[in-house]
Coordinates of C-alpha atoms in Angstrom, one line a residue:
M1 CA -11.4 142.0 329.1
S2 CA -9.6 144.6 327.1
L3 CA -9.1 148.1 328.6
N4 CA -10.7 149.6 325.6
T5 CA -13.7 147.3 325.8
P6 CA -16.8 149.3 326.3
R7 CA -18.4 148.5 329.7
H8 CA -22.0 149.2 330.3
I9 CA -22.6 150.3 334.0
R10 CA -26.0 150.2 335.7
L11 CA -26.4 152.4 338.6
T12 CA -29.1 151.8 341.3
S13 CA -29.5 153.3 344.7
H14 CA -31.6 150.3 346.0
P15 CA -29.6 147.0 345.5
E16 CA -31.1 144.0 346.6
P17 CA -29.7 142.4 349.7
Q18 CA -27.9 139.1 348.7
A19 CA -27.1 135.9 350.7
Q20 CA -23.5 136.5 351.9
R21 CA -21.2 133.5 351.6
W22 CA -18.5 135.5 353.4
R23 CA -20.7 137.1 356.2
L24 CA -18.6 138.9 358.8
R25 CA -18.9 138.2 362.5
W26 CA -17.0 141.0 364.1
G27 CA -15.1 140.3 367.2
A28 CA -15.0 136.5 366.6
A29 CA -12.3 134.6 368.3
D30 CA -10.6 133.3 365.2
P31 CA -10.3 134.6 361.8
A32 CA -12.3 131.8 360.1
T33 CA -15.3 132.6 362.0
R34 CA -14.9 136.2 361.7
G35 CA -14.5 135.9 357.9
P36 CA -12.5 138.0 355.6
V37 CA -12.9 141.5 354.6
I38 CA -13.6 141.5 350.8
G39 CA -13.7 145.0 349.2
S40 CA -12.5 144.1 345.9
V41 CA -14.5 145.1 342.8
T42 CA -13.2 142.4 340.7
R43 CA -16.0 139.9 341.8
P44 CA -19.0 141.8 343.2
A45 CA -20.8 138.8 344.3
D46 CA -18.0 138.0 346.9
R47 CA -18.1 141.5 348.3
N48 CA -19.3 141.8 352.1
V49 CA -18.3 145.5 352.8
I50 CA -19.2 149.0 351.7
G51 CA -16.5 150.7 349.8
T52 CA -13.2 149.3 348.4
H53 CA -9.7 148.7 349.7
G54 CA -7.1 151.2 349.6
G55 CA -8.5 154.2 351.7
S56 CA -8.2 157.7 350.0
Y57 CA -6.0 156.0 347.4
S58 CA -8.8 154.0 345.8
L59 CA -9.6 157.0 343.8
Y60 CA -6.1 157.1 342.3
R61 CA -6.7 153.5 341.3
A62 CA -10.0 154.5 339.7
L63 CA -8.1 157.2 337.8
A64 CA -5.3 154.5 336.6
V65 CA -8.3 152.4 335.3
S66 CA -9.8 155.3 333.5
A67 CA -6.6 156.4 331.9
G68 CA -6.1 152.8 330.7
A69 CA -3.0 152.2 332.9
L70 CA -4.3 149.6 335.1
S71 CA -6.6 146.5 334.1
P72 CA -9.9 146.7 336.2
L73 CA -9.2 142.9 336.8
Q74 CA -5.9 143.2 338.3
R75 CA -5.4 140.9 341.4
P76 CA -2.2 141.6 343.8
D77 CA 0.5 138.9 343.6
L78 CA 0.8 138.6 347.5
A79 CA 3.7 136.0 347.6
N80 CA 6.3 137.1 350.2
T81 CA 4.2 140.0 351.7
H82 CA 3.5 138.5 354.8
P83 CA 4.5 140.3 358.1
V84 CA 8.0 140.5 359.2
A85 CA 7.0 140.3 362.9
A86 CA 4.3 138.6 364.8
I87 CA 1.6 140.8 366.1
G88 CA -1.3 139.3 368.0
P89 CA -3.7 137.7 368.5
H90 CA -4.3 139.8 371.5
P91 CA -7.3 139.5 374.1
Q92 CA -8.7 142.9 372.8
W93 CA -9.3 141.6 369.3
M94 CA -12.1 139.6 370.9
E95 CA -13.6 141.9 373.2
P96 CA -17.0 143.3 372.1
G97 CA -16.5 146.8 370.9
R98 CA -12.8 147.2 371.8
I99 CA -11.7 147.6 368.1
V100 CA -14.1 149.1 365.7
S101 CA -12.0 151.2 363.1
L102 CA -9.7 148.5 361.7
D103 CA -9.4 144.9 361.0
P104 CA -7.3 143.3 363.8
W105 CA -6.7 140.3 361.5
G106 CA -5.9 142.6 358.4
H107 CA -2.1 141.7 358.5
L108 CA -3.0 137.9 358.5
A109 CA -5.1 137.9 355.5
T110 CA -2.7 135.7 353.2
E111 CA -2.1 133.2 356.2
A112 CA -5.6 133.0 357.5
F113 CA -7.5 133.0 354.1
G114 CA -4.9 131.2 351.9
D115 CA -7.3 128.5 350.9
A116 CA -9.8 131.2 349.8
I117 CA -7.2 133.0 348.0
A118 CA -6.1 130.0 346.0
E119 CA -9.7 129.5 345.1
G120 CA -9.8 132.9 343.5
I121 CA -11.5 135.2 346.1
D122 CA -9.8 138.6 346.0
I123 CA -9.0 139.0 349.6
R124 CA -6.5 141.7 350.4
P125 CA -4.5 142.6 353.5
T126 CA -5.6 146.1 355.3
I127 CA -2.5 145.9 357.3
A128 CA 1.1 145.6 356.3
V129 CA 4.0 145.0 358.7
T130 CA 7.7 145.6 357.7
R131 CA 11.3 146.8 358.9
A132 CA 13.1 149.9 358.0
R133 CA 15.7 152.4 359.3
L134 CA 14.8 156.1 359.9
N135 CA 17.6 158.7 359.4
L136 CA 16.5 162.4 360.7
A137 CA 19.0 165.2 360.9
E138 CA 17.8 166.2 364.5
L139 CA 18.8 162.9 365.9
N140 CA 22.3 163.1 364.3
A141 CA 22.5 166.6 366.0
E142 CA 21.5 164.9 369.3
I143 CA 24.3 162.4 368.8
A144 CA 26.7 165.2 368.0
R145 CA 25.6 166.7 371.5
G146 CA 26.0 163.5 373.4
R147 CA 22.3 163.4 374.2
L148 CA 21.8 160.2 372.2
V149 CA 24.4 157.6 372.0
P150 CA 24.4 154.8 369.2
D151 CA 24.3 151.3 370.8
G152 CA 24.4 149.4 367.2
R153 CA 21.1 147.7 367.9
V154 CA 18.6 150.6 368.0
L155 CA 20.5 153.5 367.0
H156 CA 23.4 152.9 364.7
P157 CA 26.7 155.2 364.5
G158 CA 25.6 156.8 361.1
G159 CA 22.3 158.0 363.0
D160 CA 20.1 155.3 361.5
V161 CA 17.4 153.9 363.7
S162 CA 16.1 150.3 363.3
V163 CA 12.4 150.2 363.5
T164 CA 9.3 147.9 362.8
K165 CA 6.6 149.5 361.2
A166 CA 3.0 148.8 360.1
A167 CA 0.6 150.7 357.8
V168 CA -3.1 150.4 358.8
D169 CA -6.1 151.1 356.5
P170 CA -9.3 152.1 358.0
V171 CA -11.9 149.5 358.3
W172 CA -15.2 150.5 360.3
W173 CA -17.5 148.2 361.7
L174 CA -20.6 150.5 361.9
P175 CA -22.4 149.2 365.0
G176 CA -19.3 149.8 367.1
I177 CA -18.4 153.3 365.4
A178 CA -22.0 154.2 366.3
E179 CA -21.8 153.0 369.9
R180 CA -18.5 154.7 370.4
F181 CA -20.0 158.0 369.2
Q182 CA -23.2 157.5 371.3
T183 CA -25.4 157.5 368.3
S184 CA -27.8 155.0 366.4
E185 CA -26.3 153.2 363.6
H186 CA -29.2 154.2 361.4
E187 CA -28.2 158.0 362.1
L188 CA -24.7 157.0 361.6
R189 CA -25.3 155.4 358.3
R190 CA -27.9 158.5 357.1
T191 CA -25.1 160.9 358.0
L192 CA -22.2 159.2 356.3
F193 CA -24.5 158.8 353.2
E194 CA -25.6 162.4 353.1
Q195 CA -22.3 164.1 353.9
T196 CA -20.5 162.2 351.2
G197 CA -23.0 163.5 348.7
G198 CA -24.7 160.1 348.4
M199 CA -21.2 158.4 347.4
Y200 CA -22.2 155.1 349.1
P201 CA -26.0 154.3 348.7
E202 CA -25.3 150.9 350.3
L203 CA -24.8 152.8 353.7
V204 CA -28.6 153.2 353.7
T205 CA -29.8 150.5 351.3
R206 CA -27.8 147.5 352.8
P207 CA -28.2 147.2 356.4
D208 CA -26.9 143.5 356.1
L209 CA -23.3 145.0 355.3
E210 CA -21.9 146.2 358.7
V211 CA -18.5 147.0 357.5
F212 CA -17.4 150.1 355.7
L213 CA -13.9 150.9 353.9
P214 CA -13.9 154.8 354.1
P215 CA -12.1 156.7 351.7
I216 CA -9.7 158.5 354.1
G217 CA -6.1 158.2 355.4
G218 CA -4.8 155.6 357.5
I219 CA -2.4 155.0 360.5
T220 CA 1.7 154.4 360.2
V221 CA 2.9 152.6 363.5
Y222 CA 6.7 152.7 364.3
I223 CA 8.0 150.5 366.9
F224 CA 11.4 150.9 368.6
G225 CA 12.4 147.7 370.0
D226 CA 10.8 144.2 370.4
P227 CA 7.1 144.5 369.0
A228 CA 6.0 141.5 371.2
A229 CA 7.2 143.7 374.3
L230 CA 4.3 146.1 373.7
A231 CA 1.8 143.7 375.3
D232 CA 4.0 143.1 378.3
R233 CA 2.8 145.5 381.3
R234 CA 6.1 144.9 382.8
V235 CA 8.2 146.2 380.0
P236 CA 8.3 150.2 380.3
L237 CA 6.6 151.5 377.3
T238 CA 7.0 155.2 376.0
C239 CA 4.5 156.4 373.5
R240 CA 3.7 159.4 371.2
V241 CA 0.3 159.4 369.3
H242 CA 0.8 162.0 367.0
D243 CA -1.6 163.5 364.3
E244 CA -0.4 164.6 360.9
C245 CA 0.8 168.1 360.2
N246 CA 2.4 168.2 356.8
G247 CA 3.4 171.7 357.1
S248 CA 5.5 171.2 360.1
D249 CA 6.2 167.4 360.1
V250 CA 7.8 167.5 356.5
F251 CA 8.5 171.2 356.0
G252 CA 9.4 172.6 359.3
S253 CA 6.7 175.2 359.4
D254 CA 7.3 177.2 362.7
I255 CA 3.7 178.2 363.6
C256 CA 3.0 175.0 365.7
T257 CA 4.9 172.3 367.7
C258 CA 4.2 169.3 365.5
R259 CA 7.5 168.4 364.2
P260 CA 9.4 169.3 367.4
Y261 CA 7.1 167.1 369.3
L262 CA 7.1 164.1 366.9
L263 CA 11.0 164.3 367.0
H264 CA 10.8 164.4 370.7
G265 CA 8.7 161.4 370.9
I266 CA 11.0 159.7 368.4
E267 CA 14.2 160.4 370.7
E268 CA 12.2 159.4 373.8
S269 CA 11.1 156.0 372.0
V270 CA 15.0 155.4 371.1
R271 CA 16.0 155.9 374.7
A272 CA 13.3 153.6 376.0
A273 CA 14.4 150.8 373.7
Q274 CA 17.9 151.3 374.4
Q275 CA 17.2 151.0 378.1
G276 CA 15.3 147.4 377.7
G277 CA 11.9 148.9 377.3
V278 CA 10.1 149.7 374.1
G279 CA 9.0 152.9 372.1
L280 CA 6.0 153.6 370.0
V281 CA 5.1 156.2 367.7
V282 CA 1.5 156.2 366.1
Y283 CA 0.9 158.5 363.2
N284 CA -2.5 159.5 362.2
R285 CA -3.5 160.9 358.8
K286 CA -5.7 163.8 360.5
E287 CA -4.3 166.8 358.7
G288 CA -5.3 170.2 360.4
R289 CA -7.2 168.2 363.2
A290 CA -9.0 166.3 360.5
L291 CA -10.3 169.7 358.9
G292 CA -7.8 169.5 356.2
E293 CA -4.9 171.6 355.0
V294 CA -7.1 174.3 353.0
T295 CA -9.2 174.9 356.0
K296 CA -5.9 175.2 358.1
F297 CA -4.3 177.7 356.0
L298 CA -7.5 179.7 355.8
V299 CA -7.4 179.9 359.7
Y300 CA -3.9 180.8 359.6
N301 CA -4.7 184.0 357.4
A302 CA -7.5 184.8 359.8
R303 CA -5.6 184.5 362.8
K304 CA -2.7 186.6 361.5
R305 CA -5.1 189.2 360.1
Q306 CA -7.3 190.0 362.8
Q307 CA -7.0 193.1 364.8
G308 CA -4.2 193.0 367.6
G309 CA -2.4 189.9 365.6
D310 CA -2.4 186.3 366.7
Q311 CA -3.7 185.7 369.9
A312 CA -4.2 182.8 372.3
A313 CA -7.5 184.3 373.3
T314 CA -9.1 184.1 370.0
Y315 CA -7.1 180.8 368.7
F316 CA -10.1 178.5 368.7
E317 CA -12.6 181.2 367.8
R318 CA -11.1 181.6 364.4
T319 CA -10.9 178.0 363.8
E320 CA -14.6 177.7 364.6
C321 CA -15.6 180.6 362.4
V322 CA -14.0 179.2 359.4
A323 CA -14.7 175.3 359.9
G324 CA -17.7 175.3 362.2
V325 CA -15.8 173.1 364.7
Q326 CA -12.7 173.7 366.6
D327 CA -11.6 170.1 366.1
A328 CA -12.8 166.9 364.1
R329 CA -10.4 164.5 365.1
F330 CA -12.5 163.0 367.9
Q331 CA -9.9 160.8 369.7
Q332 CA -12.7 158.0 370.3
L333 CA -11.3 156.0 367.6
M334 CA -7.5 156.5 368.2
P335 CA -7.1 153.8 371.0
D336 CA -8.1 151.2 368.5
V337 CA -4.5 150.8 367.2
L338 CA -3.1 150.4 370.5
H339 CA -5.6 147.7 371.4
W340 CA -4.5 146.1 368.2
L341 CA -0.8 145.9 369.5
G342 CA -2.0 144.6 372.8
I343 CA -1.3 147.5 374.8
T344 CA -2.8 147.9 378.3
R345 CA -0.3 150.2 379.9
I346 CA 1.7 153.1 378.7
H347 CA 4.4 154.1 381.3
R348 CA 5.4 157.4 379.6
L349 CA 2.9 159.2 377.4
V350 CA 4.9 161.8 375.4
S351 CA 1.9 164.3 375.2
M352 CA 0.2 166.6 377.3
S353 CA -3.0 166.4 375.4
N354 CA -6.2 165.7 377.5
M355 CA -8.1 164.6 374.7
K356 CA -5.7 161.7 373.9
H357 CA -5.1 160.9 377.3
D358 CA -8.8 160.8 378.2
A359 CA -9.7 158.7 375.2
M360 CA -6.9 156.1 376.3
V361 CA -8.0 155.9 379.7
A362 CA -11.7 155.8 378.7
Q363 CA -10.6 152.7 376.6
G364 CA -9.2 150.9 379.8
I365 CA -5.2 151.8 378.9
E366 CA -3.4 152.8 382.1
I367 CA -1.2 155.9 381.7
G368 CA 1.8 156.6 383.9
E369 CA 3.9 159.6 383.5
R370 CA 3.0 162.4 380.9
V371 CA 6.1 163.9 379.3
P372 CA 5.7 167.6 377.9
I373 CA 7.7 169.1 375.1
P374 CA 10.8 170.8 376.4
A375 CA 10.3 174.6 376.3
D376 CA 13.4 175.0 374.0
R377 CA 11.8 172.9 371.4
V378 CA 8.9 175.3 370.8
P379 CA 9.2 177.5 367.8
L380 CA 8.8 181.4 368.7
D381 CA 5.6 181.6 366.5
A382 CA 4.1 178.5 368.1
S383 CA 3.6 180.0 371.7
V384 CA 0.2 181.4 370.8
E385 CA -1.0 177.8 369.9
M386 CA 0.7 176.3 373.2
E387 CA -0.9 179.0 375.4
A388 CA -4.4 178.4 373.8
K389 CA -4.4 174.9 374.1
K390 CA -3.5 175.0 377.8
A391 CA -6.1 177.7 378.4
A392 CA -8.8 175.6 376.6
G393 CA -7.9 172.5 378.7
Y394 CA -6.4 170.6 375.7
Y395 CA -2.9 170.5 377.7
A396 CA -2.8 169.3 381.0
P397 CA -1.4 172.1 383.1
E398 CA 1.0 170.1 385.1
G399 CA 4.5 169.9 383.6
A400 CA 3.6 172.2 380.6
A401 CA 5.9 175.4 380.9
D402 CA 4.6 178.8 380.9
L403 CA 5.9 179.5 377.4
A404 CA 5.1 183.5 377.4
T405 CA 7.6 183.6 380.4
T406 CA 10.0 181.2 379.1
I407 CA 10.3 182.6 375.7
G408 CA 10.4 186.1 377.2
R409 CA 7.9 187.9 374.8
P410 CA 4.4 188.9 374.6
L411 CA 1.9 186.5 373.4
G412 CA 0.5 188.4 370.5
E413 CA 4.1 189.3 369.1
T414 CA 4.9 187.4 365.7

């Protein structure tokens, strides 16, 4: 088809259910029985999910097609794209309801469904696993201070850190998502349909399609050391689960502790791998507690401009006034990626967040030591956040420094 060929599009909110050749059986013991996730639009008859591949980037793909820069019939050439490290299968992949927000077989699509791909079925990976090196200025500073010592395996003399990393797109099994949030699948589907402005009518018209590819950001996993060791309870595991904060993580904004805590997690992961253990940093795309960056900046203004200045006592109140809710991350889905990696025990959790800790424990993951951020890593302007989170029960009191005393200034001072 020419990119300039007119195409007639028929829209209907009530498509007829069709017999599915590639019916998905979530939680099956092998990929052949489970079936491939097919979200491609090139052969609609093969589709067995709601939505399409690419998460939030699927809309940019649509723009590329609209602009004539991309053929709507384009298929990816997946030669030599297979994972560089073996991950799984692990028992959690087959435990009912254990993994509901990602496809545990997503990185093995080309291997598991090679024959179907050769037949012409447009099956695409939803997970990619590769290797890389990280180089962060803070790590070089730690090397200069003698707090980190290059070993030539994990940490190199120039400051580079060797990692295995994985990118994970969201794949939601709707019955499991509903159960995790203690609601009915019918209610979940209806709410998703309504709150996306009717963007996905199949949510309410195709109950036979149980899997949804939502247009949201995914997860990036950084592994320090041997990925196979993550599932070995005997190997000490240091883990930081981090939710995205572009302003701090990338640009170093000093109103929160996000980048300092992220860097602390990376440093502790490097040390763990150097000492014969393994380190893990999980980076979730949940900007502004999943409320978005616009909402976050509006809250910043409201906090700073209120009478008396920024205060721990009104920290969450100002968020709720703007967004209607204090936090939309809802950590119930977060442990899924840990189950994908085969993790059953975390020896050192680099987080004092009770929400994260409790979500992991509720999903059967044992937690040992909880590692707080050192007080000298907390920016002066971030003490309000820290005190507010401790007071609200977000942070465990044990091990969390009294930052107002440590920093030596009133909480409302900015």
